[in-house]
Amino acid sequence: MSSSTHRLDALRGGAAPVDHSARTVAALAGNPGCDRRAVLDAAGISKRNTAVHLGHPAPFGQSPFALARARSFEELVKADRWAHLRRLLRETLGLPISGISCVDIGAGGDATREPRHARTREELRRALEEGERADGERAGGGEAALVERPLLRLPVAGHEVYLEPAVVVVRAGGRFHIVEIKSFAVIDGAADPAQVAAASRLSAVYVYALKAMFAAEGVDPGLVSHEVVLVCPKDFANHPTATLLDVRLQLAALRRQLSRLTRVDRILDRLPADLTFSLEQSTDELARAVRTVEARYAPECLSTCEMAYFCRSDARAAGSLDVLGRVTRDDLGGLGSVDAVLDLASGEHGAPAGHAEIAEQLRHVHSIYREHAAAVVA
Ligand code: SF4
C-alpha cells in the first residue's frame, strides 16, 4: 500500500470509504482548481456527512420517488432479456441485432472491487474476441454482447478510482457503446436540455474510463464509440425510446480538465501530517481541518458538490469575489475582495496601479446606480 493511500485512509479516520461515481469525477473535473474536493474525493470521504457535521447540509440527491421511478424504468428496459434494448439498438445503431448475450458483473453480491474489475476486463476481452470471430463470418449485427454493471478503473489526479456505471456496455457492429438508462421523459422528441447535458457529462466519464481501460489492456481505444445510447421513457407513457448522444465535446473537456488536476500526493505533501477529517471530532475541529485544504468556490458548486453551503459561507465571510462567479471574478482580475471592489467603485481612494480601467468602469456603473436610486426616492 502506498504512503498516499495510508494518508488518505488516515484522513478518513476509520469511516468506510465512499466510492467515486461518474457524477463525482465529472464534478471534480468541472472544478480542477479545488484541492479540498480533490482530497475529500480521493480519500473516499462522504462530503454529505461532512457537510451535515459542519452544520451546512446541502439538498442533494434524488427524491425517493424519483429513485423508485428510475429503478422501475430500468427494470422495464431489462425485462425479457433486454427485449426493449434489443429493439432500440436495432433502431438507433441500424444493425440487424438478433439477440443479446448478457453477463452481470454485479451479480452474486461480490463487493470487492479488484476481482470485479478483473472480471470486467475479462468479459470485455471475451466480447471483443467473440465479436471479431463473428465479424469474420458476417458483416456486423448478429449477437450483441452486453456487460451489465461493469466496474471500471480510472486514474484521477494520480489516484485510482473505481466507477460502477448503472449502465451496460454493448458490443454491436464492431464497436463498444455505453448505454445510459435515464428516467427523464422525452416528450415530442425533445428532453429537458439540462438533464440531457448532465447525462452527456456522466456518459463521457464512462466512455473516457472505458477507453482508458482498453488502452491499458493494449486494445484500440477507438473501438469505444463516442456515441452513447441514451434510453429514456417516451412521452407520458413508460415506453422506452433511445437516441444516440455524441459526447465528443464532453470527452475533450473532461480530458483537458483531468490533465489540469493537481496530483493528490502533491496536495497531501502540503498538509499537516496529523490532519484528519474524522467525524468523531467536534464541529469546530472538523471545520478547522477542512479549512486547512484550499478550496476554489464557484456558484456552480451549488449544483455539483455537497460541501457547497460550507464553502460558500466561508467565501462570503472572507468577502471573496468567488461568490460572484468565475466570469465576474475574471473581469475584476487582480482585485482581491468585494470590499476592494466597493472601495474602488466609491472613488474615495485613488485607483491602484494597473486598475485604472476597471476603476473607471466601476465608478461609471456606481454612478448609474446612484442616479437610479435617487430617482426612485424622488
Ligand atoms: S463546494 Fe467547496 S469543496 Fe466542493 S468543489 Fe466547491 S469549493 Fe471545492
XYZ file of C-alpha atoms and ligand atoms in Angstrom:
386
model
C 0.000 0.000 0.000
C 1.460 3.409 -0.972
C 2.106 6.143 1.592
C -0.562 8.336 -0.022
C -3.094 5.528 0.417
C -2.171 5.397 4.130
C -2.530 9.176 4.410
C -5.899 9.132 2.666
C -7.123 6.321 4.954
C -5.980 8.349 7.988
C -7.798 11.428 6.696
C -11.000 9.381 6.576
C -10.498 8.495 10.224
C -11.837 4.943 10.191
C -15.053 5.645 8.279
C -15.933 3.368 5.353
C -14.821 4.847 2.010
C -17.395 6.277 -0.372
C -16.832 5.242 -3.968
C -16.403 7.712 -6.762
C -19.127 7.848 -9.330
C -19.255 9.333 -12.799
C -21.003 12.299 -11.197
C -18.157 12.932 -8.738
C -15.493 12.589 -11.454
C -17.419 14.967 -13.737
C -17.851 17.452 -10.865
C -14.189 17.183 -9.838
C -13.117 17.796 -13.410
C -15.515 20.746 -13.508
C -13.529 22.466 -10.739
C -9.932 21.284 -11.230
C -8.512 24.048 -9.011
C -10.252 22.842 -5.844
C -7.755 20.940 -3.668
C -10.404 20.420 -0.991
C -12.668 18.408 -3.227
C -9.722 16.516 -4.738
C -8.551 15.369 -1.288
C -12.013 14.556 0.079
C -12.880 12.537 -3.032
C -9.520 10.754 -3.208
C -9.864 9.751 0.451
C -13.399 8.481 -0.177
C -14.772 10.816 2.490
C -18.513 11.333 2.498
C -18.911 15.013 1.665
C -22.577 14.762 2.552
C -21.851 13.544 6.119
C -19.022 16.063 6.475
C -21.292 18.935 5.438
C -24.009 17.758 7.839
C -21.472 17.571 10.714
C -20.308 21.074 9.826
C -23.888 22.343 10.047
C -24.124 23.111 6.316
C -26.113 20.249 4.754
C -26.814 20.687 1.053
C -30.025 19.421 -0.557
C -28.509 16.823 -2.851
C -29.618 13.621 -4.462
C -32.842 12.361 -5.968
C -36.073 12.072 -4.008
C -37.201 8.537 -3.017
C -39.994 8.917 -5.595
C -37.509 9.737 -8.391
C -35.254 6.847 -7.339
C -38.176 4.399 -7.364
C -39.240 5.670 -10.798
C -35.678 5.281 -12.113
C -35.451 1.732 -10.751
C -38.762 0.666 -12.219
C -37.876 2.115 -15.641
C -34.533 0.288 -15.600
C -36.325 -2.963 -14.742
C -38.651 -2.400 -17.697
C -35.713 -1.915 -20.095
C -34.094 -5.086 -18.755
C -37.254 -7.213 -18.872
C -37.429 -10.335 -21.081
C -33.677 -10.497 -21.569
C -33.395 -6.857 -22.579
C -36.078 -7.146 -25.270
C -36.611 -3.368 -25.364
C -32.893 -2.687 -25.602
C -32.523 -5.187 -28.431
C -35.193 -3.295 -30.389
C -33.680 0.075 -29.524
C -30.170 -0.999 -30.570
C -31.549 -2.188 -33.885
C -33.267 1.186 -34.380
C -30.508 3.525 -33.175
C -27.445 1.673 -34.460
C -29.147 0.399 -37.582
C -27.837 -3.122 -37.007
C -29.608 -6.429 -37.558
C -29.123 -7.493 -33.941
C -30.778 -10.855 -33.485
C -30.124 -11.407 -29.784
C -28.269 -10.297 -26.735
C -25.941 -12.361 -24.609
C -25.676 -10.823 -21.192
C -23.323 -11.178 -18.276
C -23.947 -9.360 -14.993
C -20.675 -8.494 -13.267
C -22.516 -7.236 -10.184
C -24.489 -10.476 -9.704
C -23.694 -12.569 -6.639
C -23.140 -9.543 -4.410
C -19.330 -9.691 -4.604
C -18.481 -6.323 -3.050
C -14.701 -6.456 -3.501
C -13.585 -4.122 -6.223
C -10.426 -5.645 -7.653
C -11.993 -9.063 -8.539
C -14.975 -7.296 -10.094
C -12.721 -5.047 -12.118
C -10.647 -8.067 -13.245
C -13.850 -9.841 -14.280
C -14.988 -6.760 -16.199
C -11.702 -6.769 -18.144
C -12.025 -10.488 -18.787
C -15.626 -10.234 -20.045
C -14.874 -7.273 -22.275
C -11.934 -9.089 -23.799
C -14.118 -12.149 -24.355
C -16.788 -9.958 -26.020
C -14.114 -8.428 -28.206
C -12.672 -11.784 -29.304
C -16.068 -13.360 -29.906
C -17.120 -10.295 -31.861
C -14.013 -10.450 -34.032
C -14.705 -14.108 -34.756
C -18.334 -13.383 -35.602
C -17.400 -10.383 -37.753
C -15.167 -12.683 -39.766
C -18.238 -14.716 -40.559
C -20.730 -11.905 -41.235
C -20.822 -8.134 -41.577
C -21.824 -6.616 -38.193
C -25.026 -7.313 -36.302
C -25.668 -10.834 -35.055
C -25.497 -11.125 -31.269
C -24.689 -8.127 -29.155
C -22.659 -8.878 -26.043
C -23.856 -6.940 -23.067
C -21.838 -6.485 -19.907
C -24.042 -5.324 -17.070
C -22.758 -3.359 -14.065
C -19.104 -3.419 -15.129
C -16.540 -1.947 -12.731
C -14.186 0.430 -14.491
C -10.984 1.905 -13.080
C -9.638 5.320 -13.888
C -6.599 7.210 -12.608
C -7.791 10.605 -11.354
C -5.195 13.066 -10.024
C -2.721 10.225 -9.516
C -5.228 8.143 -7.564
C -7.081 5.083 -8.863
C -10.849 5.442 -8.678
C -13.435 2.789 -9.455
C -16.558 3.638 -11.398
C -19.580 1.446 -11.264
C -21.873 2.574 -14.027
C -25.502 1.713 -13.544
C -25.265 1.221 -17.281
C -24.231 -1.519 -19.608
C -21.633 -1.827 -22.289
C -22.628 -3.403 -25.547
C -20.528 -4.719 -28.350
C -22.519 -4.304 -31.502
C -21.328 -3.974 -35.070
C -17.668 -3.988 -34.035
C -17.920 -1.079 -31.552
C -18.472 -0.816 -27.833
C -21.223 1.556 -26.770
C -22.098 2.828 -23.368
C -25.825 2.560 -22.710
C -27.216 5.116 -20.300
C -30.702 4.488 -18.912
C -32.390 7.621 -17.569
C -35.920 8.099 -16.313
C -36.483 11.666 -17.528
C -39.056 11.793 -20.281
C -38.586 12.554 -23.965
C -41.701 14.489 -24.945
C -42.468 15.127 -28.631
C -38.905 14.072 -29.448
C -37.240 16.508 -27.026
C -35.988 16.157 -23.463
C -35.056 18.735 -20.836
C -31.724 20.169 -22.155
C -30.239 20.418 -18.641
C -30.938 16.734 -17.983
C -29.533 15.733 -21.389
C -26.416 17.843 -20.738
C -25.947 16.186 -17.335
C -26.419 12.723 -18.899
C -23.846 13.614 -21.595
C -21.279 14.659 -18.975
C -21.797 11.450 -16.982
C -21.707 9.244 -20.064
C -18.497 10.946 -21.197
C -16.846 9.840 -17.939
C -17.785 6.214 -18.666
C -16.609 6.452 -22.271
C -13.358 8.029 -21.095
C -12.826 5.324 -18.437
C -13.577 2.541 -20.923
C -11.165 3.990 -23.488
C -8.501 4.296 -20.756
C -9.087 0.677 -19.759
C -8.806 -0.508 -23.370
C -5.584 1.455 -23.832
C -4.147 -0.089 -20.650
C -5.082 -3.545 -21.981
C -3.389 -2.920 -25.318
C -6.754 -2.792 -27.128
C -7.523 0.004 -29.586
C -9.476 2.672 -27.588
C -11.022 3.723 -30.900
C -13.283 0.656 -30.571
C -15.179 2.541 -27.861
C -17.753 4.690 -29.602
C -18.208 8.346 -28.659
C -21.888 7.767 -29.376
C -23.768 6.802 -26.232
C -27.139 5.068 -26.444
C -29.434 7.125 -24.206
C -32.592 5.241 -23.222
C -35.499 7.261 -21.751
C -39.274 6.908 -21.357
C -41.226 8.285 -24.296
C -43.902 10.971 -23.852
C -46.134 10.394 -20.836
C -46.063 6.611 -21.111
C -43.228 4.500 -19.789
C -42.402 3.120 -23.227
C -38.591 3.103 -23.712
C -37.134 5.104 -26.572
C -33.482 5.691 -27.441
C -31.288 8.231 -29.097
C -27.569 8.495 -29.797
C -25.702 11.133 -27.794
C -22.452 12.354 -29.312
C -20.189 13.075 -26.309
C -17.024 14.169 -28.187
C -17.170 17.710 -26.796
C -17.656 16.465 -23.241
C -14.784 13.987 -23.700
C -12.446 16.744 -24.861
C -13.424 18.944 -21.898
C -13.010 16.056 -19.478
C -9.571 15.185 -20.880
C -8.471 18.808 -20.537
C -9.804 19.207 -17.010
C -8.439 15.896 -15.720
C -4.988 16.813 -17.005
C -5.188 20.054 -15.001
C -5.947 18.328 -11.704
C -3.071 18.578 -9.267
C -1.819 15.182 -8.213
C -3.288 14.324 -4.821
C 0.078 13.306 -3.361
C 1.403 16.823 -4.066
C -1.547 18.315 -2.183
C -1.037 15.853 0.678
C 2.612 16.932 0.980
C 1.452 20.440 1.849
C -0.951 19.298 4.594
C -0.164 18.708 8.302
C 0.850 15.085 8.944
C -1.766 14.601 11.694
C -4.692 16.082 9.727
C -7.925 14.120 9.905
C -11.493 14.692 8.755
C -12.880 12.184 11.228
C -16.471 12.876 12.220
C -15.553 11.876 15.775
C -14.185 15.374 16.356
C -16.212 18.462 17.241
C -17.749 20.699 14.581
C -15.125 23.409 15.201
C -12.244 20.945 14.969
C -13.620 19.484 11.740
C -14.156 22.964 10.285
C -10.542 23.884 11.107
C -9.336 20.646 9.494
C -11.395 21.219 6.339
C -10.165 24.828 6.057
C -6.595 23.549 6.049
C -7.190 22.400 2.476
C -7.601 25.186 -0.050
C -10.997 25.466 -1.755
C -11.930 27.178 -5.007
C -15.585 28.043 -4.527
C -17.730 28.949 -7.539
C -21.534 29.246 -7.759
C -21.522 26.068 -9.892
C -20.541 24.181 -6.721
C -24.141 24.586 -5.539
C -25.288 22.017 -8.076
C -22.256 19.722 -8.045
C -20.769 19.435 -4.547
C -22.242 18.574 -1.163
C -19.774 20.933 0.535
C -21.149 23.948 -1.326
C -23.001 25.655 1.545
C -19.977 25.414 3.839
C -17.551 26.705 1.190
C -19.946 29.459 0.132
C -20.370 30.608 3.716
C -16.566 30.807 4.130
C -16.165 32.603 0.799
C -18.843 35.141 1.771
C -17.314 35.686 5.217
C -13.956 36.364 3.555
C -15.579 38.787 1.083
C -14.220 36.634 -1.728
C -15.051 37.520 -5.312
C -15.507 33.793 -5.967
C -19.140 34.041 -4.821
C -19.855 36.291 -7.820
C -18.864 33.629 -10.316
C -15.827 32.998 -12.473
C -16.723 35.482 -15.216
C -17.143 38.403 -12.785
C -14.050 37.390 -10.833
C -12.004 37.300 -14.026
C -13.442 40.645 -15.170
C -12.282 42.113 -11.871
C -8.910 40.396 -12.254
C -6.388 41.435 -9.620
C -8.906 42.785 -7.099
C -8.851 40.579 -4.025
C -12.238 41.063 -2.365
C -15.730 42.500 -2.582
C -14.594 45.287 -0.191
C -11.774 46.220 -2.562
C -14.257 46.419 -5.458
C -16.684 48.602 -3.478
C -13.826 50.826 -2.351
C -12.695 51.310 -5.925
C -16.250 51.948 -7.128
C -16.839 54.624 -4.480
C -13.956 56.669 -5.870
C -12.923 57.760 -2.373
C -9.412 56.492 -2.916
C -7.227 56.585 -5.981
C -7.028 53.512 -8.192
C -4.020 51.298 -7.501
C -1.509 50.873 -10.325
C -2.875 48.751 -13.161
C -6.533 49.115 -12.120
C -7.352 52.484 -13.690
C -9.562 50.970 -16.399
C -11.529 48.731 -14.001
C -11.874 51.681 -11.600
C -13.332 53.860 -14.359
C -15.883 51.202 -15.322
C -16.850 50.505 -11.718
C -17.340 54.205 -10.997
C -19.447 54.593 -14.115
C -21.722 51.709 -13.045
C -21.773 53.048 -9.480
C -22.926 56.474 -10.715
C -25.760 54.874 -12.737
C -26.952 53.007 -9.637
C -26.744 56.201 -7.552
C -28.790 58.161 -10.099
C -31.359 55.367 -10.313
C -31.651 55.192 -6.511
C -32.079 58.967 -6.304
C -34.803 58.864 -8.981
C -36.683 56.118 -7.077
C -36.539 58.132 -3.821
C -37.705 61.322 -5.601
S -18.090 23.181 -2.786
Fe -16.115 23.520 -1.828
S -15.119 21.537 -1.844
Fe -16.790 21.418 -3.279
S -15.875 21.902 -5.260
Fe -16.722 23.800 -4.422
S -15.065 24.761 -3.335
Fe -14.470 22.647 -3.676
